[in-house]
Coordinates of C-alpha atoms in Angstrom, one line a residue:
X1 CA 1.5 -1.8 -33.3
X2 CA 0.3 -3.6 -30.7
X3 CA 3.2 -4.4 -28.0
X4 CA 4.1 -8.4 -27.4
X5 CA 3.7 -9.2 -23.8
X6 CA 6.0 -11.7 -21.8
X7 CA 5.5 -12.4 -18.6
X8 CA 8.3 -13.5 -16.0
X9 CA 7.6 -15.9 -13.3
X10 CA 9.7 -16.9 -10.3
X11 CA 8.4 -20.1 -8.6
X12 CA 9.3 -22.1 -5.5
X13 CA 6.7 -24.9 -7.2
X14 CA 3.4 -24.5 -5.8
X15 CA 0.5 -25.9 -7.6
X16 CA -1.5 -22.4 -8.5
X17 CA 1.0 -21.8 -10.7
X18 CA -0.5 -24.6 -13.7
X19 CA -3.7 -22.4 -13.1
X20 CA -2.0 -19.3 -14.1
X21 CA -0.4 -21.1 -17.3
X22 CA -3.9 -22.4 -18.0
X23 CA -5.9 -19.2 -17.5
X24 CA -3.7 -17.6 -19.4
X25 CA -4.4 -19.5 -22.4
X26 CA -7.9 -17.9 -22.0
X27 CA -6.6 -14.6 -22.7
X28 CA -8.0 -12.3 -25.6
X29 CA -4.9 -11.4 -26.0
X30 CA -2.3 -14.4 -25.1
X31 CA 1.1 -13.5 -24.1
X32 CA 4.0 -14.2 -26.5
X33 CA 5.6 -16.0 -24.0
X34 CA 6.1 -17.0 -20.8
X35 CA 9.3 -17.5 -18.4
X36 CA 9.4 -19.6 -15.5
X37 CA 12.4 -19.3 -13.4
X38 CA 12.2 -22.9 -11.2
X39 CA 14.1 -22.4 -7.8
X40 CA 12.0 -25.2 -6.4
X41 CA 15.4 -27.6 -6.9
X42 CA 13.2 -30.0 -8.4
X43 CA 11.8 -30.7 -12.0
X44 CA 8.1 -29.0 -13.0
X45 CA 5.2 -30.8 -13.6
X46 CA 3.7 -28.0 -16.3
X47 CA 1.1 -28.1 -18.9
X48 CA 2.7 -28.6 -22.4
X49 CA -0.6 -27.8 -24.8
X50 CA -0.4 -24.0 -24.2
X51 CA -1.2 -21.8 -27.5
X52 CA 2.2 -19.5 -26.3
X53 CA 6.0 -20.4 -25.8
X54 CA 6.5 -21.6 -22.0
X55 CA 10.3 -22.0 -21.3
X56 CA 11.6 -22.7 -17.9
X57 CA 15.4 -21.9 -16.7
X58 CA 16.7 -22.9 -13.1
X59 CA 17.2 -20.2 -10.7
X60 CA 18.5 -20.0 -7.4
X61 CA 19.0 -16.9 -4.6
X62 CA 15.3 -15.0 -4.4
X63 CA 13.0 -13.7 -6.0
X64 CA 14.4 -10.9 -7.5
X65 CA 17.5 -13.0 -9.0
X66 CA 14.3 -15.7 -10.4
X67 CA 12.6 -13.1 -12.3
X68 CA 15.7 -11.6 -14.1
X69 CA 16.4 -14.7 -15.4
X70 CA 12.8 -15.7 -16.4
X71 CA 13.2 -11.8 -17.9
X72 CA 16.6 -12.6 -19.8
X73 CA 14.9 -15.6 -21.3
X74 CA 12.4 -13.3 -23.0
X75 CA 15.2 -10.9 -24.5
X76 CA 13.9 -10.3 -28.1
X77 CA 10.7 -12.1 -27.9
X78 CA 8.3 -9.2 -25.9
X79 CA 8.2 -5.4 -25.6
X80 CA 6.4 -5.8 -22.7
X81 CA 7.0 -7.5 -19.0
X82 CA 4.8 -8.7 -16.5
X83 CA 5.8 -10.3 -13.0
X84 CA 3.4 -12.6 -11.4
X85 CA 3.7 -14.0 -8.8
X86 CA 3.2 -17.7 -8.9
X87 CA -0.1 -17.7 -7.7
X88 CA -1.0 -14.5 -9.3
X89 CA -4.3 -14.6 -11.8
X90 CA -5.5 -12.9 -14.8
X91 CA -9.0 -11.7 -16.2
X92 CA -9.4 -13.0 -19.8
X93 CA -9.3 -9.1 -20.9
X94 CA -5.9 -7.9 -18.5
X95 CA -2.9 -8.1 -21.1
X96 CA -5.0 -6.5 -23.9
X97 CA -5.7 -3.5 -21.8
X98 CA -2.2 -3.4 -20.9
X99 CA -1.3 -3.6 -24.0
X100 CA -3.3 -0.6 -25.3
X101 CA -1.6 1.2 -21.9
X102 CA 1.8 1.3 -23.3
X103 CA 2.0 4.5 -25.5
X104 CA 4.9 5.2 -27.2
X105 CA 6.0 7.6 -24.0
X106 CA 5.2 5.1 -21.1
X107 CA 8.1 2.5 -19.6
X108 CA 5.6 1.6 -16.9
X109 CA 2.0 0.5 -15.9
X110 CA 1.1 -0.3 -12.1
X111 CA -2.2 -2.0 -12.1
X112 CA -4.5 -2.9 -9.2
X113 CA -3.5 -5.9 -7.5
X114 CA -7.4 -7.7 -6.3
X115 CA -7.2 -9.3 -3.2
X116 CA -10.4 -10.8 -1.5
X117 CA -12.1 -8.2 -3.8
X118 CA -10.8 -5.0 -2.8
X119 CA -6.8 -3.7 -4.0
X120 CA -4.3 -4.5 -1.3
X121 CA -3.5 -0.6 -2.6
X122 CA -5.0 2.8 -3.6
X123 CA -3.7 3.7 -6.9
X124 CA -4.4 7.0 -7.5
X125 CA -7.5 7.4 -10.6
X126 CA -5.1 8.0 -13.1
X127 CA -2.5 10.2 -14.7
X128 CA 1.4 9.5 -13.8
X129 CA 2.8 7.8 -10.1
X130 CA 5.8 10.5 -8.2
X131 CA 8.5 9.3 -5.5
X132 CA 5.5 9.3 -3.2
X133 CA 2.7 7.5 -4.9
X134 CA 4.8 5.1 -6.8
X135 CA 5.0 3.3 -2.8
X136 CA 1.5 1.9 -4.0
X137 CA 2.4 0.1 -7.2
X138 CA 3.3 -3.4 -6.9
X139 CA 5.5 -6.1 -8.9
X140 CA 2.8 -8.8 -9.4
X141 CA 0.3 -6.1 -10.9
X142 CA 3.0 -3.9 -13.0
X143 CA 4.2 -4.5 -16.3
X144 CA 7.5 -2.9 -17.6
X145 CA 8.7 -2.1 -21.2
X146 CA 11.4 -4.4 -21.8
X147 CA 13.9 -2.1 -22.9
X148 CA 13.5 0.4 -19.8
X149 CA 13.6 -3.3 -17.4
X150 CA 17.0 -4.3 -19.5
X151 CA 18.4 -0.6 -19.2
X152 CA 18.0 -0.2 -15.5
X153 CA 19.8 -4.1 -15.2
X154 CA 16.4 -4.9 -13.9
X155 CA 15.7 -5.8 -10.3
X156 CA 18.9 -5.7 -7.5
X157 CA 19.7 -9.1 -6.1
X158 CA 20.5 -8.3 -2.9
X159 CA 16.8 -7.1 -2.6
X160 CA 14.0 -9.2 -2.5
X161 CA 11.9 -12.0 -0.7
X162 CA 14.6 -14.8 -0.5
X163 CA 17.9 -13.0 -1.6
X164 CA 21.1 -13.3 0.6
X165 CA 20.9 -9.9 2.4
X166 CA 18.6 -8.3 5.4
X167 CA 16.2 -6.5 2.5
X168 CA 13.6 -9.1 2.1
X169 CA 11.6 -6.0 0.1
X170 CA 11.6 -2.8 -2.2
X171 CA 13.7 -4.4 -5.6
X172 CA 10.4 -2.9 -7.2
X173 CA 9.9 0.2 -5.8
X174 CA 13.6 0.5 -6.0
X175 CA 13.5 -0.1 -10.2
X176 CA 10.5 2.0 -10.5
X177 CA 12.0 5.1 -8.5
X178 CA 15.3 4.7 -10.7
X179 CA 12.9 5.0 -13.6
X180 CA 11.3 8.1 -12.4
X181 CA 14.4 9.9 -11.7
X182 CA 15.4 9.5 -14.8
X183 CA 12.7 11.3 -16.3
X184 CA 10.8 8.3 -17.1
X185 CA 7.1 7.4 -17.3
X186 CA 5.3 5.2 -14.8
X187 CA 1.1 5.4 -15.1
X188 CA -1.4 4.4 -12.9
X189 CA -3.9 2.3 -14.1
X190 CA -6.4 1.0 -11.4
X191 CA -9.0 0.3 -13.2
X192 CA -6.7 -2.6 -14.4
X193 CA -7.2 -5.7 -12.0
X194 CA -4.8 -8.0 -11.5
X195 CA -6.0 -11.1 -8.9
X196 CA -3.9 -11.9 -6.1
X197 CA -4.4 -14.6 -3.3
X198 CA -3.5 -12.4 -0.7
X199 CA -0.3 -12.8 2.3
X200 CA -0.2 -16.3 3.5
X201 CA -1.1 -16.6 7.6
X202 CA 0.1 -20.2 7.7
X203 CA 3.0 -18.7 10.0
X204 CA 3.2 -18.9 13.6
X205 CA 3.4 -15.5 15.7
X206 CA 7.4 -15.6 15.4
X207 CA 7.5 -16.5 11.7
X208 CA 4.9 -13.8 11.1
X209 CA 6.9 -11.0 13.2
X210 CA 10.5 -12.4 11.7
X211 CA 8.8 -11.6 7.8
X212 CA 7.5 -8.4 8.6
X213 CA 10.9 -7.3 10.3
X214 CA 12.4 -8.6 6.7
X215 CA 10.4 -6.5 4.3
X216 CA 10.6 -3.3 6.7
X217 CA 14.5 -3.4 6.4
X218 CA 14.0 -3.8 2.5
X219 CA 11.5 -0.7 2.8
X220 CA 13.8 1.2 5.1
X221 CA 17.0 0.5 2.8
X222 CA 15.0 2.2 -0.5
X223 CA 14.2 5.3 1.3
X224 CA 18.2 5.4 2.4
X225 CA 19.4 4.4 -1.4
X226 CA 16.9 7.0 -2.9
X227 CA 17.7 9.8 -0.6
X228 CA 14.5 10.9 1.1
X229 CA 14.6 13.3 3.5
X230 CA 14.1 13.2 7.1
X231 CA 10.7 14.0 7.8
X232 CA 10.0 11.3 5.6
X233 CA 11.8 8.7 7.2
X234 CA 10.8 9.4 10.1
X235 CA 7.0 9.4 9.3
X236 CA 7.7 5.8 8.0
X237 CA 9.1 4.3 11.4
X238 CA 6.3 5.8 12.9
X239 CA 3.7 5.0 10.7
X240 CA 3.1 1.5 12.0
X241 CA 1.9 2.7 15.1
X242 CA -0.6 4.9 13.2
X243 CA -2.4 1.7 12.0
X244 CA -2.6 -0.6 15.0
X245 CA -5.7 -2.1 14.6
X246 CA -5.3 -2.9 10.8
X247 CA -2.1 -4.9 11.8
X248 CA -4.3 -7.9 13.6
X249 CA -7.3 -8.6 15.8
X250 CA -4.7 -9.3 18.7
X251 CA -3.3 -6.4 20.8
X252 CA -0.8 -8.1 21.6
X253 CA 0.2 -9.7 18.4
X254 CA -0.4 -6.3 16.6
X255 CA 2.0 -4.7 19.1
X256 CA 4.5 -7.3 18.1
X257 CA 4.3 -6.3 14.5
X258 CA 3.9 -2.4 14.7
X259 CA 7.6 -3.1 16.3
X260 CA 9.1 -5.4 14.2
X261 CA 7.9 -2.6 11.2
X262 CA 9.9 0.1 12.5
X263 CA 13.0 -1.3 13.8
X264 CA 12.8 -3.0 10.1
X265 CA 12.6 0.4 8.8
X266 CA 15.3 2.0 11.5
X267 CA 17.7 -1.2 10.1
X268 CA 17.3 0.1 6.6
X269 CA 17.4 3.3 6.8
X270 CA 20.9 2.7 9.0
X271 CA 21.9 0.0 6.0
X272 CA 22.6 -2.5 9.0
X273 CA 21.1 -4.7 11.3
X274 CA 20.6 -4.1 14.7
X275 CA 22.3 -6.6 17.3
X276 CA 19.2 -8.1 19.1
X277 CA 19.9 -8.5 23.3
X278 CA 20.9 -12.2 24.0
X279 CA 18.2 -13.9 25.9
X280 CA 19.4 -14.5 29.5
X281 CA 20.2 -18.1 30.5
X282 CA 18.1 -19.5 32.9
X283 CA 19.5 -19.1 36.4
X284 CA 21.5 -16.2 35.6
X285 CA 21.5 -13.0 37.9

């Protein structure tokens, strides 16, 4: 039987998110239904002639917290999750080759998010993703059986861009890992695209640096909650000094960022934030 597919979208109310409702109605295989969790604090202006259920529940507190209420919404309806972002797209033949993905022994499929036509990263070809490779899966390309989502309480709260702690990252990595060591089955699929829009640069330098520092510490705080040893950690605060160049044209702005990476990471892996020096008033000695 061919699994129903629900997807589970937290939104803070951009406009790309009526082009994925709309695209999706284009879909050889249309999702059974779709969740919006609305933490924009005002009403939606959404399409209301789509050929599948769209319901939409207010959310507050992240990311993480939006799309496990989008995903309690769907309790009964799917088999099958998917977490968009809301300015993810999807080709008109994506769900039905996830769909055919989920065998009776898989609880997970990571897909290949597209950006600017090349994944942002690597899956490997094929076969099943390990406490190492699973780093290269993300949430808006990786669909989740609903029971194993539901089992596992789905994504932690206090993880996630938005959510009311240091660890602005990782609530994915962090569910997938607990899957895996339990014996469970996540499979690489990168010959499935899904289409992103890429990271946003409409930041300024300290914006930029402060969002980076964020998801390090959420990176940082998985490798401390899953217990990875220290070779390991340490080749992940040094790793963003490894790939200078492929942080940003500028030295200096690239310096900046390789930083904030690992003392993100160091934060995490510590489970607290470091105290930053206070700046010194003007005039003092």
């Amino acid at each position: 039987m061919v699994p129903r597919i629900g997807l589970a979208v937290s939104t803070i109310g951009r406009p790309a998110l009526t082009e994925l409702l709309t695209t999706l109605a284009g879909s050889t295989v249309l999702p059974a239904a779709v969740a919006v969790a609305n933490q924009s604090g005002r009403p939606l202006d959404l399409p209301s002639d789509l050929p599948y259920r769209l319901v939409v529940v207010e959310s507050t507190g992240g990311i993480s917290r939006g799309r496990n209420a989008a995903a309690a919404a769907l309790a009964g309806e799917v088999d099958v999750i998917g977490f968009p972002n809301d300015d993810t797209l999807y080709e008109a033949g994506c769900l039905g080759r996830v769909a055919d993905a989920f065998t009776e022994d898989t609880d997970v499929v990571a897909c290949a998010l597209v950006e600017d036509g090349r994944p942002r990263f690597e899956l490997p070809p094929s076969g099943l993703l390990d406490r190492i490779s699973i780093w290269r899966a993300i949430e808006p390309a990786t669909f989740v059986r609903s029971t194993t989502f539901h089992r596992f309480g789905g994504f932690r709260e206090d993880m996630g861009t938005g959510c009311p702690s240091p660890w602005q990252s990782g609530e994915g990595t962090d569910l997938f890992l607990k899957v895996i060591e339990s014996g469970g089955v996540v499979r690489s699929r990168p010959d499935i695209h899904v289409t992103g829009r890429g990271e946003r640069r409409d930041l300024d330098a300290d914006q930029l640096v402060a969002k980076h520092r964020g998801y390090a510490r959420g990176t940082g705080y998985v490798y401390r909650s899953h217990r990875y040893p220290f070779w390991v950690r340490a080749r992940i605060v040094a790793a963003p000094w490894l790939r200078l160049r492929q942080l940003d044209p500028s030295v200096r702005l690239a310096t900046r960022l390789a930083l904030a990476r690992s003392l993100g990471r160091v934060e995490g892996l510590l489970g607290r934030v470091l105290r930053s020096r206070p700046t010194p008033r003007r005039g003092a000695r």
